[in-house]
PDB file of C-alpha atoms and ligand atoms in Angstrom:
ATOM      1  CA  UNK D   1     -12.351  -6.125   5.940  1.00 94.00           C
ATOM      2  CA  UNK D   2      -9.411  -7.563   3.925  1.00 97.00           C
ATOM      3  CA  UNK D   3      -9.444 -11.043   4.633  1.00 98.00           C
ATOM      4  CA  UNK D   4      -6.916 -13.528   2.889  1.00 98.00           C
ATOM      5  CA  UNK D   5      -6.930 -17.254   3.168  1.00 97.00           C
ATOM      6  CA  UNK D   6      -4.465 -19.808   2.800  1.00 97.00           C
ATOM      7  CA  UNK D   7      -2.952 -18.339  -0.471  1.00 97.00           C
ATOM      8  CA  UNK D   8      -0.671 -19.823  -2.783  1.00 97.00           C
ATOM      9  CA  UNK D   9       1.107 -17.250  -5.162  1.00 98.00           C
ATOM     10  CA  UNK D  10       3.320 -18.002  -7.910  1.00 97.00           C
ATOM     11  CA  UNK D  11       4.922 -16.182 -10.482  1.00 96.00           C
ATOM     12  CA  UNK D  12       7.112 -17.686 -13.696  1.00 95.00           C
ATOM     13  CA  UNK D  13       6.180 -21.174 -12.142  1.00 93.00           C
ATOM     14  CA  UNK D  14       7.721 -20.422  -8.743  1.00 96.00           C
ATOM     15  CA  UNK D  15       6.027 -20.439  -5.381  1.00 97.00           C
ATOM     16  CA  UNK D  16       6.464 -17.462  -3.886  1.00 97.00           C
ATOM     17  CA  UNK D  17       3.628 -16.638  -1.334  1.00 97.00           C
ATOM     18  CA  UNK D  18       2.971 -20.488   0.600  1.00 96.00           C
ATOM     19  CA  UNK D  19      -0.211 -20.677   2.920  1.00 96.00           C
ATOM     20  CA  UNK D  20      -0.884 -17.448   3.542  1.00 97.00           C
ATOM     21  CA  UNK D  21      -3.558 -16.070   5.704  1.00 97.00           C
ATOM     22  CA  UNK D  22      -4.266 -12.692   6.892  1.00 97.00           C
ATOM     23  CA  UNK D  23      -7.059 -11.056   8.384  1.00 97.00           C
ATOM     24  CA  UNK D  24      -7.219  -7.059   8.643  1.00 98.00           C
ATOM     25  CA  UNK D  25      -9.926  -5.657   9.913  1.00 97.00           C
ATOM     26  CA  UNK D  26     -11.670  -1.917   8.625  1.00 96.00           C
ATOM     27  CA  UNK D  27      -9.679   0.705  10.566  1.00 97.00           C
ATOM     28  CA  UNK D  28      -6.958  -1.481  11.271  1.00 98.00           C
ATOM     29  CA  UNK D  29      -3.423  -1.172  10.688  1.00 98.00           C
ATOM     30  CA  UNK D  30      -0.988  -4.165   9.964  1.00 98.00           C
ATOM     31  CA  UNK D  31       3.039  -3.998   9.328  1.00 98.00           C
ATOM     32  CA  UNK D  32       4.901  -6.559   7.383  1.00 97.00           C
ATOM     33  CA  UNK D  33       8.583  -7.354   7.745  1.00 96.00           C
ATOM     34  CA  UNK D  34      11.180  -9.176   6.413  1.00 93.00           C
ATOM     35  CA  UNK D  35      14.290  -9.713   4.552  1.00 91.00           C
ATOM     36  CA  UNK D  36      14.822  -8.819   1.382  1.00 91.00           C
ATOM     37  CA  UNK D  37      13.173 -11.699  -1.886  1.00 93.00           C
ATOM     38  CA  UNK D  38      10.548 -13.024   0.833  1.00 94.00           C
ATOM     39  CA  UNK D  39       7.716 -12.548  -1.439  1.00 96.00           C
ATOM     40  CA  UNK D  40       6.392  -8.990   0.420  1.00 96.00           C
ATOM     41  CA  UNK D  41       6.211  -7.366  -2.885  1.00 96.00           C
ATOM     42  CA  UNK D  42       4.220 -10.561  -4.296  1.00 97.00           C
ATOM     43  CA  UNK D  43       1.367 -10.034  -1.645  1.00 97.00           C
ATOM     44  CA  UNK D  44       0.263  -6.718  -2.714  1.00 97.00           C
ATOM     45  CA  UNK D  45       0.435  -7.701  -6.557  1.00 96.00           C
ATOM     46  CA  UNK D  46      -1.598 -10.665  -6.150  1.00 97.00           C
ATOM     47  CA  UNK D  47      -4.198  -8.604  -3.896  1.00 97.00           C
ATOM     48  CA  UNK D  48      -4.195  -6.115  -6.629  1.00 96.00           C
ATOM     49  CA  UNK D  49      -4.213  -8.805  -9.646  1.00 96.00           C
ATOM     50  CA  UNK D  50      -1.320  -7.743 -11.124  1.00 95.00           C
ATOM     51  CA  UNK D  51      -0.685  -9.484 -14.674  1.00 95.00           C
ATOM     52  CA  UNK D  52       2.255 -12.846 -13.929  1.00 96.00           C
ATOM     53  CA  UNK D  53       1.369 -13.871 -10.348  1.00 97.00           C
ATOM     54  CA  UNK D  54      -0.947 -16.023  -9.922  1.00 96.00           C
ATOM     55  CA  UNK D  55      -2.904 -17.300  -6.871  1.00 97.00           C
ATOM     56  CA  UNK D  56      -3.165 -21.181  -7.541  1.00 96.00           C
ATOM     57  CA  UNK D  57      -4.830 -21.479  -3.866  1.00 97.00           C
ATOM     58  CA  UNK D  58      -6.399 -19.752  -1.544  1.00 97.00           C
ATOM     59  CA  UNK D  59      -8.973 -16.866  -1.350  1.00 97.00           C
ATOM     60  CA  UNK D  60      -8.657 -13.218  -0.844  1.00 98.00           C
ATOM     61  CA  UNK D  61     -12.067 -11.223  -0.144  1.00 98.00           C
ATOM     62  CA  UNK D  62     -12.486  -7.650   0.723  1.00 97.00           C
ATOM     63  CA  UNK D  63     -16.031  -6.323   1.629  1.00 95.00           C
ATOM     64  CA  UNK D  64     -17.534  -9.690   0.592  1.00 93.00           C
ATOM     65  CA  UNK D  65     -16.180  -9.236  -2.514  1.00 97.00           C
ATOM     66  CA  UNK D  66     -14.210 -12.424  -4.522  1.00 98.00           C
ATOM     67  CA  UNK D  67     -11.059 -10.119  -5.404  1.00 97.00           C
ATOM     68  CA  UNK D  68      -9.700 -13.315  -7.877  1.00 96.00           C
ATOM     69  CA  UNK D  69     -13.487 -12.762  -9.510  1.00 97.00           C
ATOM     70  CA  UNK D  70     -12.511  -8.696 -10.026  1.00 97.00           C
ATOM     71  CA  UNK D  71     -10.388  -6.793 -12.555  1.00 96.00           C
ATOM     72  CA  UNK D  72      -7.662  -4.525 -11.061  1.00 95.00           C
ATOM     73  CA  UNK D  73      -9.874  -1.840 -12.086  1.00 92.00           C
ATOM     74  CA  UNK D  74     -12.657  -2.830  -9.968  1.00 93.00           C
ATOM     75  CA  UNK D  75     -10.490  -4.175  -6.887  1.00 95.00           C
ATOM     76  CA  UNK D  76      -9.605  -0.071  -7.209  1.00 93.00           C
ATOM     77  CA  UNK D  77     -13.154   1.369  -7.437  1.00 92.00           C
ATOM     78  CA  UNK D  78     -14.136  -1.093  -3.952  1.00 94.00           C
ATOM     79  CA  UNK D  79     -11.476   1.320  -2.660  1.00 94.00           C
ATOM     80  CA  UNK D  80      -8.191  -0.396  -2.405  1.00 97.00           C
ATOM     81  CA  UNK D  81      -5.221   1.751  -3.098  1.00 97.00           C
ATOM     82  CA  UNK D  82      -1.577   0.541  -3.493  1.00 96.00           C
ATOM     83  CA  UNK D  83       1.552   2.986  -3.619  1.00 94.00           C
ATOM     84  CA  UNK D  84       4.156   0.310  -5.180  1.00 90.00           C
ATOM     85  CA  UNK D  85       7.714   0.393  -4.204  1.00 87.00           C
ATOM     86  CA  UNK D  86       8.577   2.082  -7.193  1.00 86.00           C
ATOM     87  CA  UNK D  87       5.824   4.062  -8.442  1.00 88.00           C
ATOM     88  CA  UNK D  88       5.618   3.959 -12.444  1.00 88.00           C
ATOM     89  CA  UNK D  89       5.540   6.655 -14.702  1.00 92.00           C
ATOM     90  CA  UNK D  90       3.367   7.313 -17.286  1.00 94.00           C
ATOM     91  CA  UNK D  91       4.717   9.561 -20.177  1.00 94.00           C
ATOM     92  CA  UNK D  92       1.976  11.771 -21.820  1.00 94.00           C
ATOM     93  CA  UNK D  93      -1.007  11.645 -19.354  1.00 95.00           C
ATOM     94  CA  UNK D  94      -1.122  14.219 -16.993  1.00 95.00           C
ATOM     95  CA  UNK D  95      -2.431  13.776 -13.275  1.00 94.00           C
ATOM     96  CA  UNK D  96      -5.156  15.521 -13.916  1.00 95.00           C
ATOM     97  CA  UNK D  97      -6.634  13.750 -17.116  1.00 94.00           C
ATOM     98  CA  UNK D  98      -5.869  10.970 -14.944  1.00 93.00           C
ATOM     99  CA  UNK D  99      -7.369  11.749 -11.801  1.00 95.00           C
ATOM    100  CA  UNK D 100     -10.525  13.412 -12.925  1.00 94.00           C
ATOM    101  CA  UNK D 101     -11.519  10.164 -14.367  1.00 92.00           C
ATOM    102  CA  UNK D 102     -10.438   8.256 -11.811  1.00 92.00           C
ATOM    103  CA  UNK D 103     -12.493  10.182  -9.566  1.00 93.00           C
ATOM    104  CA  UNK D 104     -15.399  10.364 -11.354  1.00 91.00           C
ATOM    105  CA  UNK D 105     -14.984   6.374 -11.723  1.00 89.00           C
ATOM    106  CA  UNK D 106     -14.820   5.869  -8.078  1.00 86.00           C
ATOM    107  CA  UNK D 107     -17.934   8.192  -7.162  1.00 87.00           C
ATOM    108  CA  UNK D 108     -19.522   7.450 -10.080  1.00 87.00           C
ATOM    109  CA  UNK D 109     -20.110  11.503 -10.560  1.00 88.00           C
ATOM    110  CA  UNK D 110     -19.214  13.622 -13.100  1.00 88.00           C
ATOM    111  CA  UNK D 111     -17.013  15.590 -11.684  1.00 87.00           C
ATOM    112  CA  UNK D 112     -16.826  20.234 -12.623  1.00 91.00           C
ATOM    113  CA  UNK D 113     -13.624  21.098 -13.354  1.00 93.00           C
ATOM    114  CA  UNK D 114     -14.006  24.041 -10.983  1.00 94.00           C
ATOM    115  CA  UNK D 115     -14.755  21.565  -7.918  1.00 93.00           C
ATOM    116  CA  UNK D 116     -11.920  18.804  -9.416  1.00 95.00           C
ATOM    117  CA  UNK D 117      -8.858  22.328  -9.165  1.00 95.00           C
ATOM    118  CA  UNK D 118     -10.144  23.883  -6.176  1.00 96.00           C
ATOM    119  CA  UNK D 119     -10.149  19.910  -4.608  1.00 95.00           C
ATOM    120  CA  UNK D 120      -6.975  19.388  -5.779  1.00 96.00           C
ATOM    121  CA  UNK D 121      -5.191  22.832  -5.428  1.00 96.00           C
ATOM    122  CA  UNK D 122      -6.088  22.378  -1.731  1.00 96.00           C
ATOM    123  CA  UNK D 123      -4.380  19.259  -1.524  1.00 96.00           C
ATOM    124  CA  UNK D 124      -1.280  20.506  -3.188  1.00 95.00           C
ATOM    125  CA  UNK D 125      -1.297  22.764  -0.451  1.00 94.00           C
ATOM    126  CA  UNK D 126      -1.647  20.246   2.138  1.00 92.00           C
ATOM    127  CA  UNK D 127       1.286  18.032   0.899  1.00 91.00           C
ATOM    128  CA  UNK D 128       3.782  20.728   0.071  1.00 89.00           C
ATOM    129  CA  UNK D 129       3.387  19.612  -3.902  1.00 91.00           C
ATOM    130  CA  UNK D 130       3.799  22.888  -6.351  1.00 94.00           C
ATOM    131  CA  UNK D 131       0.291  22.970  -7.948  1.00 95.00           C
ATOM    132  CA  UNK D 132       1.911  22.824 -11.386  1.00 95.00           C
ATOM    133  CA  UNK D 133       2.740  18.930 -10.729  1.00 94.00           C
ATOM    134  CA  UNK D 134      -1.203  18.535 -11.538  1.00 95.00           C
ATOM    135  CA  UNK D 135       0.017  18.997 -15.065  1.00 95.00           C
ATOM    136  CA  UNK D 136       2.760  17.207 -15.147  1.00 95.00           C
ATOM    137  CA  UNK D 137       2.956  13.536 -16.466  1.00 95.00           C
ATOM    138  CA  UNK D 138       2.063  10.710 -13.779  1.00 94.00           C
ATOM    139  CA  UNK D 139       5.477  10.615 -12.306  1.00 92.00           C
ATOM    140  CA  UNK D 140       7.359  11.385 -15.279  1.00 93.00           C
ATOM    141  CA  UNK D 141      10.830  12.611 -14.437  1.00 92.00           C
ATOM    142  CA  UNK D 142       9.614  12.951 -10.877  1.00 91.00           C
ATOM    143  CA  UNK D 143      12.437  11.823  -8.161  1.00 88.00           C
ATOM    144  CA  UNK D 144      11.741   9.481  -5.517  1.00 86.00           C
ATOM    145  CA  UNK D 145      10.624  11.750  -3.160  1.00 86.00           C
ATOM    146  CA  UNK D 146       8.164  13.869  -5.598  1.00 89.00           C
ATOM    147  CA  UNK D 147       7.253  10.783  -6.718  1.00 91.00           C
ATOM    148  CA  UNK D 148       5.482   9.647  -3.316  1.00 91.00           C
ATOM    149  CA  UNK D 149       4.274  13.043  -2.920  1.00 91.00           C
ATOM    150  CA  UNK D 150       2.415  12.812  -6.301  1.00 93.00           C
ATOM    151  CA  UNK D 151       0.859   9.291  -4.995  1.00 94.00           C
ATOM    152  CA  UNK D 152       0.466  11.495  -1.882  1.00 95.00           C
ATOM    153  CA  UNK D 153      -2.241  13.735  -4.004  1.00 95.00           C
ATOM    154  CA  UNK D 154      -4.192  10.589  -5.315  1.00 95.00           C
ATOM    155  CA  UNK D 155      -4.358   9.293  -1.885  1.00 96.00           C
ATOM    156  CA  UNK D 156      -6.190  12.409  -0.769  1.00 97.00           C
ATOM    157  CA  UNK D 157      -8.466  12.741  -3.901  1.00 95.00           C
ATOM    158  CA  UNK D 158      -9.602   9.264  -4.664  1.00 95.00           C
ATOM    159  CA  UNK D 159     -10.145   8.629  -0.694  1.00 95.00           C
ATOM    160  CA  UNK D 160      -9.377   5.158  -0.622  1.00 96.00           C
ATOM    161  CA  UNK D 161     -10.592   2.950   2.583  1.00 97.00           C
ATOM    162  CA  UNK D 162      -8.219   0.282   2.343  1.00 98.00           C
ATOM    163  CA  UNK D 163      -4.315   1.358   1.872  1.00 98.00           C
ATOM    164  CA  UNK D 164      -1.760  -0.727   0.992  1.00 98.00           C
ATOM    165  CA  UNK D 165       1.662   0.682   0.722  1.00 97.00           C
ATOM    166  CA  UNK D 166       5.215  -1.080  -0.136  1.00 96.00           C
ATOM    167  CA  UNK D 167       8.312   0.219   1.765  1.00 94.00           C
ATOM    168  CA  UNK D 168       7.009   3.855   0.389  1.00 93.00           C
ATOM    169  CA  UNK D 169      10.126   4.818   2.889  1.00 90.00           C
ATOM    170  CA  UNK D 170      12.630   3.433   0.773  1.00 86.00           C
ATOM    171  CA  UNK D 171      14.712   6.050  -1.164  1.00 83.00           C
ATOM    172  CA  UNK D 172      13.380   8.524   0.855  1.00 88.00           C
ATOM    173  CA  UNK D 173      15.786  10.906   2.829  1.00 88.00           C
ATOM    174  CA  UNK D 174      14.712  11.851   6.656  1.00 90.00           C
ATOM    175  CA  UNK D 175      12.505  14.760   6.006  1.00 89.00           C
ATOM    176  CA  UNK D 176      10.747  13.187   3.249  1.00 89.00           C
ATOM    177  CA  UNK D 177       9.807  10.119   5.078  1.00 92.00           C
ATOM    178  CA  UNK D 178       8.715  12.398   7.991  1.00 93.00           C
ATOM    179  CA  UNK D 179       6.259  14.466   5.540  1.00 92.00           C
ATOM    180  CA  UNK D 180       4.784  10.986   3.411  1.00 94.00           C
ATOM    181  CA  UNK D 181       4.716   8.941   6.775  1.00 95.00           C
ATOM    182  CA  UNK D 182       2.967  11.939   8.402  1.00 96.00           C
ATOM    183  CA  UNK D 183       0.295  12.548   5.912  1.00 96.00           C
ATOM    184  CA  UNK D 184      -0.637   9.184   5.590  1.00 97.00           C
ATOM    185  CA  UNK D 185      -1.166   9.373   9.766  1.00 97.00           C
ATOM    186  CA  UNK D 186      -3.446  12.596   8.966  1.00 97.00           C
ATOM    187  CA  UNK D 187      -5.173  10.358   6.640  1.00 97.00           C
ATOM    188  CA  UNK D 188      -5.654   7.762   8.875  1.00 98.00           C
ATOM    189  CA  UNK D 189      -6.642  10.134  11.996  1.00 97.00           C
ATOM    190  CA  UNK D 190      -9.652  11.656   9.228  1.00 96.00           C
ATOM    191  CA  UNK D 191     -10.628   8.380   7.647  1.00 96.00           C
ATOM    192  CA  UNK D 192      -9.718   5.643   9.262  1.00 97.00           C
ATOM    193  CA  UNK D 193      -8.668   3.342   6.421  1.00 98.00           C
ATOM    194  CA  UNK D 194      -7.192   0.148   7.270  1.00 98.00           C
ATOM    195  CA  UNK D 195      -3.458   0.311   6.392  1.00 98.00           C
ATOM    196  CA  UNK D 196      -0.680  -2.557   4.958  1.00 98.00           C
ATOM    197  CA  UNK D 197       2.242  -1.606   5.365  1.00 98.00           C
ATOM    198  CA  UNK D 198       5.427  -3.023   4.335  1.00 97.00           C
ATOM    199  CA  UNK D 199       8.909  -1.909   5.814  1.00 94.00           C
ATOM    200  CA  UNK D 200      12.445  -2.938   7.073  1.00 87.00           C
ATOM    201  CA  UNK D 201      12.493   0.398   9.220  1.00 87.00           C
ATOM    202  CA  UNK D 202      10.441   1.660  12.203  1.00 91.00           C
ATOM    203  CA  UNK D 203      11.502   5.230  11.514  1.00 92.00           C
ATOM    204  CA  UNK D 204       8.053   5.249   9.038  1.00 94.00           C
ATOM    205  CA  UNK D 205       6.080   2.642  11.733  1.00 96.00           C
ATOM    206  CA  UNK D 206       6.939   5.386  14.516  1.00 95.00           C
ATOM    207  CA  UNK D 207       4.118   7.793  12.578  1.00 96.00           C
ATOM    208  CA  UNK D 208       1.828   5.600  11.405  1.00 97.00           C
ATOM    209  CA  UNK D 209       1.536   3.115  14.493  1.00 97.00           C
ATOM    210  CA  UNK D 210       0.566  -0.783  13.021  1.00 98.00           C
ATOM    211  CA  UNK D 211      -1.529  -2.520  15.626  1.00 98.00           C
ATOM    212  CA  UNK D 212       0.040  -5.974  14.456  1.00 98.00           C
ATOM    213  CA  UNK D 213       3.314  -6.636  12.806  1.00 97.00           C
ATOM    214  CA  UNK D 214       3.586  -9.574  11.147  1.00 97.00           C
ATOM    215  CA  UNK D 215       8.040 -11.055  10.312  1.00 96.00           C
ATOM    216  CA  UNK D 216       7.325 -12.856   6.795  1.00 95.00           C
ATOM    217  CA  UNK D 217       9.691 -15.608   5.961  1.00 93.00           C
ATOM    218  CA  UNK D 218       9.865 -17.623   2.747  1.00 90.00           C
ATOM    219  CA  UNK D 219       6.403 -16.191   1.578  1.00 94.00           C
ATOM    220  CA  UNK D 220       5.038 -17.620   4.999  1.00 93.00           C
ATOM    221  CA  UNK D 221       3.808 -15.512   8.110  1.00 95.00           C
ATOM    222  CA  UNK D 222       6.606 -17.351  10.735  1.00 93.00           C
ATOM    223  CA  UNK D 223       5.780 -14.728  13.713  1.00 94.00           C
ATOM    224  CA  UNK D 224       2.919 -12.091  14.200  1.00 96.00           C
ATOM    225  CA  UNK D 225       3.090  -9.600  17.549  1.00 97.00           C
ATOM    226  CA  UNK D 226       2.233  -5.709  18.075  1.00 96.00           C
ATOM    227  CA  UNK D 227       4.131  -2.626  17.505  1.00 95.00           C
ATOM    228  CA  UNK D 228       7.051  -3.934  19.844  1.00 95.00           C
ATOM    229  CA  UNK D 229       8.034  -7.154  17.660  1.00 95.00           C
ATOM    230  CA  UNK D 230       9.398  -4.217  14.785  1.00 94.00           C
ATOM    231  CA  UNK D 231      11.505  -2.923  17.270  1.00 93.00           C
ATOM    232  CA  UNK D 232      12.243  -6.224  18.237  1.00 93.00           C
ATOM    233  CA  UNK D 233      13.250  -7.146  14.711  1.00 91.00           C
ATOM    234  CA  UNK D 234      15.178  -3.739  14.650  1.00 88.00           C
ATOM    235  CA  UNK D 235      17.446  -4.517  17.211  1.00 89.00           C
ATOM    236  CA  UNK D 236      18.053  -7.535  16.988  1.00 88.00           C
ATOM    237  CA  UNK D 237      18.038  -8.649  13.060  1.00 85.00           C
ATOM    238  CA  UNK D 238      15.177 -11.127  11.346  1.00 83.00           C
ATOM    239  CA  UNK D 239      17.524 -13.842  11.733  1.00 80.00           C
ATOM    240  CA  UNK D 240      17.321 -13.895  15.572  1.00 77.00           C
ATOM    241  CA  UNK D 241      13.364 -13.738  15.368  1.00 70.00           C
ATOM    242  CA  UNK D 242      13.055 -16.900  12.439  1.00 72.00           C
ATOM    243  CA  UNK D 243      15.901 -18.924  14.770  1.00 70.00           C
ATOM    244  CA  UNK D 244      13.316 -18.698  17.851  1.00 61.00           C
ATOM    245  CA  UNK D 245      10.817 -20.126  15.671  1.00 63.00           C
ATOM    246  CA  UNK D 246      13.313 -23.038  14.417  1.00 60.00           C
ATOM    247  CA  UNK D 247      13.887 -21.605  11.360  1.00 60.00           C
ATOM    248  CA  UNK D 248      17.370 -21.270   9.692  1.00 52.00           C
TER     249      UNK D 248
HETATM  250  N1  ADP B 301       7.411 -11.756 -11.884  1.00 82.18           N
HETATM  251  C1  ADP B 301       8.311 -12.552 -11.277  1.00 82.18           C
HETATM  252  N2  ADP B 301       8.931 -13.544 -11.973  1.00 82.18           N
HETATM  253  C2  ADP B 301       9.834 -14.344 -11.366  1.00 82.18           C
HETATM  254  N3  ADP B 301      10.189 -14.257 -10.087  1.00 82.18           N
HETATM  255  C3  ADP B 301       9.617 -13.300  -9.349  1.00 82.18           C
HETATM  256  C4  ADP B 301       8.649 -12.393  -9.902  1.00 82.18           C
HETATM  257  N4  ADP B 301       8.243 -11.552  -8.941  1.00 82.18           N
HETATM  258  C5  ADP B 301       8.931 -11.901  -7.833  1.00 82.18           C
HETATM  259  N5  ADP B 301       9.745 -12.940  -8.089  1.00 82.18           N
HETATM  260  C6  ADP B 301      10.666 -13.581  -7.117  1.00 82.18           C
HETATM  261  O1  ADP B 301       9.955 -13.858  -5.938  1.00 82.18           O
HETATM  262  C7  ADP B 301      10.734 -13.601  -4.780  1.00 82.18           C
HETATM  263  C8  ADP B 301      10.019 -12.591  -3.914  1.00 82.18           C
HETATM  264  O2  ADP B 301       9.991 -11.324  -4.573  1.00 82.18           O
HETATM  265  P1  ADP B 301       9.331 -10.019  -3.902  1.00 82.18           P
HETATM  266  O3  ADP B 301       7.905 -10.316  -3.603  1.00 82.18           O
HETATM  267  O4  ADP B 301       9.616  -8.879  -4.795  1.00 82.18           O
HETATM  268  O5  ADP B 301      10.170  -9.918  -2.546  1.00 82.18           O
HETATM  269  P2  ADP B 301      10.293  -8.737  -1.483  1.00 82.18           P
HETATM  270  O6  ADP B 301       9.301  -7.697  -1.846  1.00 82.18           O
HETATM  271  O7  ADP B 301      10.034  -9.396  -0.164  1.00 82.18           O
HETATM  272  O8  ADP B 301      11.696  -8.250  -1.567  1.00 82.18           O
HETATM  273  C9  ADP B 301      12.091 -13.140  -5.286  1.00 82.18           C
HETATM  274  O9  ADP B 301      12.944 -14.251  -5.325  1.00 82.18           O
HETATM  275  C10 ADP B 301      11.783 -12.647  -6.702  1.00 82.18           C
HETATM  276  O10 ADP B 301      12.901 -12.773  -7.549  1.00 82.18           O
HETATM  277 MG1   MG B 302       9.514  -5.687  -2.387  1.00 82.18          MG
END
């Protein structure tokens, strides 16, 4: 269980995230939404510790565990696995260095080589990635869409239990979306992870079906509902939703 409490996030002296609180249960899947600069972004890099924001009050726990008290390294090996908006490319590492380790970090295994290609041949397969990417820089010269598929293949291999993933539609043509969105509902349907997922667009919440959606406004939680609020929002535009809650 992800459970954060009452956080304050800033970043370059700003508040950005105000009072925060969010519970999401293992297995559980939670959408948030909301205009553009409300501090969605922020939520995921404080959860994951990124370097510049910092959580000046609050708590966020997951398993038990004191995430502020963790490196990002370790908030990764409980299992916690964030596609960013943009995923960043790392020149002269290829995904396999990368992912061997990473797997053998997260199992604490040694992993064969034979068991690490077969593994990861079959998940090329799966995802409609050309096996060759496996040698290819982390997302080096990869476009947007390849570039989600590649975070596609170390979704699969590292088997994370806790998913968080920021408007992974965006940039993404139709058939793209339908392939990423759709794997990560396979995923779900095998593992169960709990999911965060942040989107404008219900094309990508049509696949993978939140339980709650949550409208984010101002770096505060203003309205949460099910599935329906998103269309809700869809229709008829944030605004409408933060002016029934009084807010302009
Ligand atoms: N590292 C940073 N330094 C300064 N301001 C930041 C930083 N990160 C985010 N912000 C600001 O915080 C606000 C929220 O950003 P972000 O979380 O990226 O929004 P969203 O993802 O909802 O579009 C924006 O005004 C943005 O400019
Ligand atoms: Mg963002």
């Amino acid at each position: 269980m992800l459970e954060i409490k009452h956080m304050n996030v800033y970043a370059a002296d700003k508040k950005i995230i105000d009072d925060l609180s969010l519970t999401m249960k293992d297995g559980e899947i939670h959408a948030i939404m909301g205009p553009n600069g409300v501090g969605k972004s922020t939520i995921c890099k404080a959860i994951l510790k990124c370097p510049g924001y910092e959580i000046k009050q609050g708590t966020i726990f997951y398993d038990k565990q004191d995430l502020q008290k963790l490196s990002t390294t370790d908030i990764s090996r409980l299992g916690i696995f964030y596609i960013s908006q943009t995923p960043t490319a790392i020149e002269g590492v290829t995904n396999a260095e990368m992912l061997r380790l990473a797997l053998s970090a997260r199992t604490n295994e040694k992993i064969d080589i034979f068991t690490f290609t077969k593994k990861c041949n079959e998940i090329c397969t799966k995802i409609g990635l050309p096996t060759s990417f496996l040698h290819r820089a982390i997302n080096d010269g990869m476009s947007g869409g390849e570039r989600k598929k590649n975070e596609l293949l170390h979704l699969w291999l590292l088997e994370p239990k806790c998913i968080i993933l920021d408007e992974i539609d965006s940039g993404l043509d139709v058939d793209a979306l339908k392939t990423v969105a759709s794997s990560i509902a396979e995923y779900y349907e095998e593992k169960k992870p709990s999911i965060l997922i942040i989107t404008h667009h219900t094309q990508i919440l049509d696949i993978i079906k939140p339980d709650f959606v949550h409208i984010l406004s101002s770096g505060k939680i203003v309205k949460t509902g099910t599935a329906q609020l998103a269309y809700q929002v869809e229709k008829e535009g944030f605004q409408n939703q933060l002016e029934d809650k009084g807010i302009k």
